XYZ file of C-alpha atoms in Angstrom:
325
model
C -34.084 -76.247 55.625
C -31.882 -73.810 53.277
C -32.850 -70.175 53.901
C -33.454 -68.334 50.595
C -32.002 -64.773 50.411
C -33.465 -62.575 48.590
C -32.955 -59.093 46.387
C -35.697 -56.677 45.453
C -34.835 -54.583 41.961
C -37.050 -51.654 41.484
C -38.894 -50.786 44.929
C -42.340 -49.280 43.962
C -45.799 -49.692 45.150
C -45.460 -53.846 44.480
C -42.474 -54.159 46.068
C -43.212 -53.088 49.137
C -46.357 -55.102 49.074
C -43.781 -57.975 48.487
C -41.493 -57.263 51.393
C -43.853 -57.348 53.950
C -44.606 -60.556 52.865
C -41.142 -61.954 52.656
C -40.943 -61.419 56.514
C -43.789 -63.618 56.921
C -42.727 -66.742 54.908
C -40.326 -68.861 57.347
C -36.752 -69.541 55.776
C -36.053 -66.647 53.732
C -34.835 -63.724 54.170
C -34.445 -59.819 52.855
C -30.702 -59.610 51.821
C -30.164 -56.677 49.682
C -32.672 -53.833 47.687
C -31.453 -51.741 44.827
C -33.265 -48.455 43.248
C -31.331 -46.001 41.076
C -32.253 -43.855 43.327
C -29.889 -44.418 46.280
C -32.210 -41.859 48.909
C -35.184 -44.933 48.049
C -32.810 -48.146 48.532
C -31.993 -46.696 51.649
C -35.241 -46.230 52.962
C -36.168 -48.975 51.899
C -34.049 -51.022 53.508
C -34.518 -49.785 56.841
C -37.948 -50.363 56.371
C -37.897 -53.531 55.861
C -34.299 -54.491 58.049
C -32.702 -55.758 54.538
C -29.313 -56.592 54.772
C -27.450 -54.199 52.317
C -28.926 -51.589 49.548
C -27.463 -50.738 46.400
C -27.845 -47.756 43.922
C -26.950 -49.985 41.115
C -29.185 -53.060 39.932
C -25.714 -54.868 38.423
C -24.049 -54.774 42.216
C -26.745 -56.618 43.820
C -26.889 -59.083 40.884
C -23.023 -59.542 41.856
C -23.913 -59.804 45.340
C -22.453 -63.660 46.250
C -25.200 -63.634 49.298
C -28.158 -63.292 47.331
C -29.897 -66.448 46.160
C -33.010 -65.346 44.248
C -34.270 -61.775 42.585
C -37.403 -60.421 42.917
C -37.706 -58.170 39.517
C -40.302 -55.338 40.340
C -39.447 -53.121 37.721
C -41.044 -51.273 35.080
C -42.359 -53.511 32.379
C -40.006 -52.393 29.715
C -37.216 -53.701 32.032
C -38.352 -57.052 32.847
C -36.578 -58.549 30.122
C -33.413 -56.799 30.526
C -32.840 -56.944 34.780
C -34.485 -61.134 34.677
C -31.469 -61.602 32.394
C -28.989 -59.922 34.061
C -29.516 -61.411 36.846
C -29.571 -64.762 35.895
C -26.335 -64.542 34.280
C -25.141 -63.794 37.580
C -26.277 -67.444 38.842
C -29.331 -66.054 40.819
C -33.371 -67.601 40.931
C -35.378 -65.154 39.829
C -39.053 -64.499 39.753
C -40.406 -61.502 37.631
C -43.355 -59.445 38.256
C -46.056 -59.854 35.318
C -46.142 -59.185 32.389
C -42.844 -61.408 32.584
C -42.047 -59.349 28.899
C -43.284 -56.728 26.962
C -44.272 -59.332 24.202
C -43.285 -62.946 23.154
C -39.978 -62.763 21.626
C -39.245 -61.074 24.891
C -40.056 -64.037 27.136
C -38.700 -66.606 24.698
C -35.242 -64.880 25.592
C -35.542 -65.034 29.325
C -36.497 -68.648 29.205
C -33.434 -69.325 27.305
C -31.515 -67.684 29.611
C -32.841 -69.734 32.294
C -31.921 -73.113 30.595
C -28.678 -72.087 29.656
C -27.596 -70.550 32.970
C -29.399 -73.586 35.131
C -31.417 -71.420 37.151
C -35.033 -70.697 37.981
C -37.282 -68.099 36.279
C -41.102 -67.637 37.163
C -43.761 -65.071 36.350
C -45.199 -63.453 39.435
C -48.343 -63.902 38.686
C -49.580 -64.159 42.429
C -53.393 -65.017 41.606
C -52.324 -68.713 40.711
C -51.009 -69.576 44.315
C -53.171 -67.679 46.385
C -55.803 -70.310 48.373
C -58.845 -69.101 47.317
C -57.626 -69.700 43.694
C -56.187 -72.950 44.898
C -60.079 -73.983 45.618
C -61.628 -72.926 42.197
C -58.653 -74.872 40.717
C -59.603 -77.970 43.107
C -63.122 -77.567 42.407
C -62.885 -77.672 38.152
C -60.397 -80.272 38.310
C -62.938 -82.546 40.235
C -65.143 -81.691 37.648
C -67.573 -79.870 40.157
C -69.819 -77.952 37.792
C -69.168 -80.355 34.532
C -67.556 -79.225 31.301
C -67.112 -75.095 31.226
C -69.325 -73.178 28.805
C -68.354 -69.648 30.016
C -65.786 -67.200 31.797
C -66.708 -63.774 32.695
C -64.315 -61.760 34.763
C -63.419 -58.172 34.634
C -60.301 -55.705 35.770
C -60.829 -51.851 35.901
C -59.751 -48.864 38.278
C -60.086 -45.060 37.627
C -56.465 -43.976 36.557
C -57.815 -40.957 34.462
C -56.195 -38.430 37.128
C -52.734 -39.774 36.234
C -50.660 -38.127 33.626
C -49.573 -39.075 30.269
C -46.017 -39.766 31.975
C -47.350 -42.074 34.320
C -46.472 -45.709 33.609
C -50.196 -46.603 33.352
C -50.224 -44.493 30.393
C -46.897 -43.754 28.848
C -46.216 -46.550 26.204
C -42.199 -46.315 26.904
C -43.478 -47.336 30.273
C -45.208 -50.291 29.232
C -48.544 -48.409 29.668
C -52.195 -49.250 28.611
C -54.291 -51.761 30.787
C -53.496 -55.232 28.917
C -50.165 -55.791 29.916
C -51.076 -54.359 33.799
C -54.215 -55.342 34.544
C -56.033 -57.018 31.667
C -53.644 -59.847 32.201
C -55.873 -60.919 35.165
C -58.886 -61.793 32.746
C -56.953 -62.976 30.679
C -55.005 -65.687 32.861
C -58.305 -66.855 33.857
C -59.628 -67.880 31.180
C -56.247 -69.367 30.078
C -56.203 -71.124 33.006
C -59.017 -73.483 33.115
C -60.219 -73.075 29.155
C -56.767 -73.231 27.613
C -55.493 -71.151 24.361
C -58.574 -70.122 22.456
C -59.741 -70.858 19.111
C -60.272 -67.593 18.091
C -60.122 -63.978 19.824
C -61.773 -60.951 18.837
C -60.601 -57.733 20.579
C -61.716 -53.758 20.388
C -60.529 -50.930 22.543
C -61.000 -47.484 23.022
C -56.391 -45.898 22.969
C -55.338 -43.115 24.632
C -53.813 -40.237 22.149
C -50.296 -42.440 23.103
C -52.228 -44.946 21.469
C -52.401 -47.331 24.450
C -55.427 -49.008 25.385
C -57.481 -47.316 28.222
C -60.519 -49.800 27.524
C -60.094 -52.856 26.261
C -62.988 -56.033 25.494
C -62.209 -59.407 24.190
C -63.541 -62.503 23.808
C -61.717 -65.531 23.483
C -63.482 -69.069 21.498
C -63.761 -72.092 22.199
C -65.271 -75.490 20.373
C -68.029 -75.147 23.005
C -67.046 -72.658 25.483
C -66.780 -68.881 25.827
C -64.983 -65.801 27.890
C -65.993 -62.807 27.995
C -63.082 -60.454 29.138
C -62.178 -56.536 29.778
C -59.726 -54.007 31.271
C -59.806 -50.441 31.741
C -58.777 -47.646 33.540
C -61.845 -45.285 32.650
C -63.944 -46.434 35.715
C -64.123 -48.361 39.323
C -66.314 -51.351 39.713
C -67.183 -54.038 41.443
C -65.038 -57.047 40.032
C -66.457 -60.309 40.287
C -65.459 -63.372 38.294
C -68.035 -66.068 36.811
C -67.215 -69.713 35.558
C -70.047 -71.569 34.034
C -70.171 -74.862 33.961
C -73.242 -77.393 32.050
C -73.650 -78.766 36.006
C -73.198 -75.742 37.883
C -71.527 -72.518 38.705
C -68.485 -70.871 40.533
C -68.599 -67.093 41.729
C -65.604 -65.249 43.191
C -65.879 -62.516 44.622
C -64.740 -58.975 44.640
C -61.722 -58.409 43.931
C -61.840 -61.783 42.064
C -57.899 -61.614 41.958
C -57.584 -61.156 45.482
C -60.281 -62.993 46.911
C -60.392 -64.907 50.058
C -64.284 -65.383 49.673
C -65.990 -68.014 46.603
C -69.227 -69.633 46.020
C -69.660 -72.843 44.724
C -73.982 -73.046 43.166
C -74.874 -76.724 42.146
C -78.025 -78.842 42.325
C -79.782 -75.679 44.161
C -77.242 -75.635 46.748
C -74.320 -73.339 47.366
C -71.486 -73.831 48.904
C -69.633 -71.034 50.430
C -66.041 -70.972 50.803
C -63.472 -68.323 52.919
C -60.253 -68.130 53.333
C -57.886 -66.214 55.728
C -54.576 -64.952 53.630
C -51.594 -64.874 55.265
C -50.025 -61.363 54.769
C -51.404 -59.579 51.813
C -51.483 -62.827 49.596
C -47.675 -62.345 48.046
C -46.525 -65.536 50.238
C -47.914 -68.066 48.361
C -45.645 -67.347 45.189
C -42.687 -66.679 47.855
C -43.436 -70.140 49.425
C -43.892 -71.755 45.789
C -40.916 -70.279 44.650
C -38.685 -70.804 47.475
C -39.613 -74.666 47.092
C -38.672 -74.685 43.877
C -35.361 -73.590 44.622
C -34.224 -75.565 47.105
C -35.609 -78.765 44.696
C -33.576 -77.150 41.757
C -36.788 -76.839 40.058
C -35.890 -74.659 36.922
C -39.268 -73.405 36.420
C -43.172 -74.078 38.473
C -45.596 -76.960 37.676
C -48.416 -74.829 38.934
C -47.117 -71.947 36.639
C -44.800 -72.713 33.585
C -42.454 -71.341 31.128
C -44.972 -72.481 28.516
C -47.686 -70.863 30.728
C -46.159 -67.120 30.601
C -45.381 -67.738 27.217
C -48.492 -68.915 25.932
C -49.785 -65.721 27.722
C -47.654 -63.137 25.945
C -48.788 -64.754 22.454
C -52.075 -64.290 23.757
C -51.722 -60.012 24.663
C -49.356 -60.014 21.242
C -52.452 -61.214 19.383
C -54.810 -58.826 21.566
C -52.149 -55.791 20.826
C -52.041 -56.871 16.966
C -55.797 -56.227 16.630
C -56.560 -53.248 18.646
C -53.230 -51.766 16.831
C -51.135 -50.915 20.253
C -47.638 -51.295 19.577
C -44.423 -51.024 21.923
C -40.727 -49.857 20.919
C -39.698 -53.592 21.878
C -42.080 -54.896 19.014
């Protein structure tokens, strides 16, 4: 079986979650890392025994020996580093948000088509096994036609300064596009594009959203969504069904534990993760690479995009606005 080498750009908190990961997914390998900050790349690669480092994103996009590029950069640079690389030839598979807002990810799926090569949205939740159940269990139509999503996404980030990327709109800040995605993907997922969305939030004096509600419409079904960065709590997702009920539990996103309630019966599901949960999209990627797969059937181009219409709308309505808009 072809080994996949792989680059890491931008080598924060997520990518080292990522690298730890790679080591654990059989036929791939870390070839080369690359920070601005040469001291970092270094580091970083002897952490993690990667081949070469490089203090320049553009030489590891030129690097012949790497295959695929994991892009774990600031939001703002998604766009910009996914591109570049793939006009270098190389698979690559971009953290989420995959763009700052549609027009964004339109581009990079261009890109992809016209340069033949792969481009998926890292949006781990889909592949992880727990997931995988939920997924299994709808499809089979377990609990009968949905009625209602409620999931939620919130930490306490109020310590952090303006500058920090949570915050700092030339950072991509403001809990949408980090972690109200979540919520949002849900409901997406198994409910579709909504009818109708109605949105509020309470902005930041950068005008980003620190709290942010919405509910998304349906014909006969509802979700009830929310991010936020105020407060801790326990998240928990809910889908509704007329038959029955699935619970996931906390951290929903994460999960390796899910209840299935139908009939007066429950049926309890757990799952042990392999690593930290990254090596599902690794494995899912990495397959569709060596089938020249362009893009996932589990998670699509039309997926991610359908997604950043979705938190364009959201942004539109609560009045949060980026410099790429």
């Amino acid at each position: 079986m072809k080994s996949i080498r792989w680059g890491i750009v931008g080598l924060g908190n997520i990518a080292h979650k990522f690298a730890a990961d790679l080591v654990l997914v059989p036929n791939c390998v870390l070839q080369a890392v690359a920070s601005s900050d040469k001291k970092r790349a270094l580091e970083f690669s002897k952490k993690f025994e990667a081949k070469h480092y490089y203090s320049s994103y553009t030489d590891l996009f030129f690097d012949p020996e790497v295959d695929a590029v994991y892009i774990a950069s600031l939001h703002p640079l998604h766009k910009s580093l996914s591109i570049a690389a793939m006009e270098q030839g190389k698979a690559v598979l971009c953290e989420k948000p995959m763009g700052m807002q549609q027009e964004e990810v339109r581009e990079m799926i261009l890109t992809a088509k016209k340069n033949n090569v792969f481009l998926m949205e890292a949006l781990w939740t889909r592949f992880n096994p727990a997931f995988e159940q939920v997924h299994q269990w709808i499809s089979e139509n377990q609990i009968g036609p949905l009625r209602y999503i409620n999931s939620t996404f919130s930490f306490n980030a109020l310590s952090r300064g303006v500058d920090s990327r949570v915050f700092n709109p030339e950072k991509g800040g403001g809990s949408l596009l980090d972690i109200g995605i979540y919520p949002l993907f849900l409901a997406y997922h198994f409910l579709g594009f909504p009818e109708t969305i109605s949105a509020s939030a309470v902005l930041t004096d950068q005008k980003v959203d620190e709290q942010l509600g919405f509910i998304f419409s349906y014909a006969k079904a509802q979700a009830m969504l929310y991010s936020s960065f105020a407060h801790n709590e326990d998240m928990r997702a809910t889908i509704c069904g007329e038959n029955g009920e699935i619970y996931m539990n906390s951290q929903w996103h994460l999960t390796s534990d899910i209840k299935l309630v139908k009939d007066g019966k429950e049926i309890k599901k757990s799952f042990d993760f392999k690593g930290l949960g990254y090596t599902y999209e690794i494995e899912e990627a990495n397959n569709c690479i060596r089938n020249d797969k362009l893009e996932s059937d589990k998670w699509s181009w039309k997926n991610s995009l359908d997604i950043s219409i979705l938190m364009d709308t959201i942004r539109k309505q609560v009045g949060v606005s980026y410099v790429t808009d």
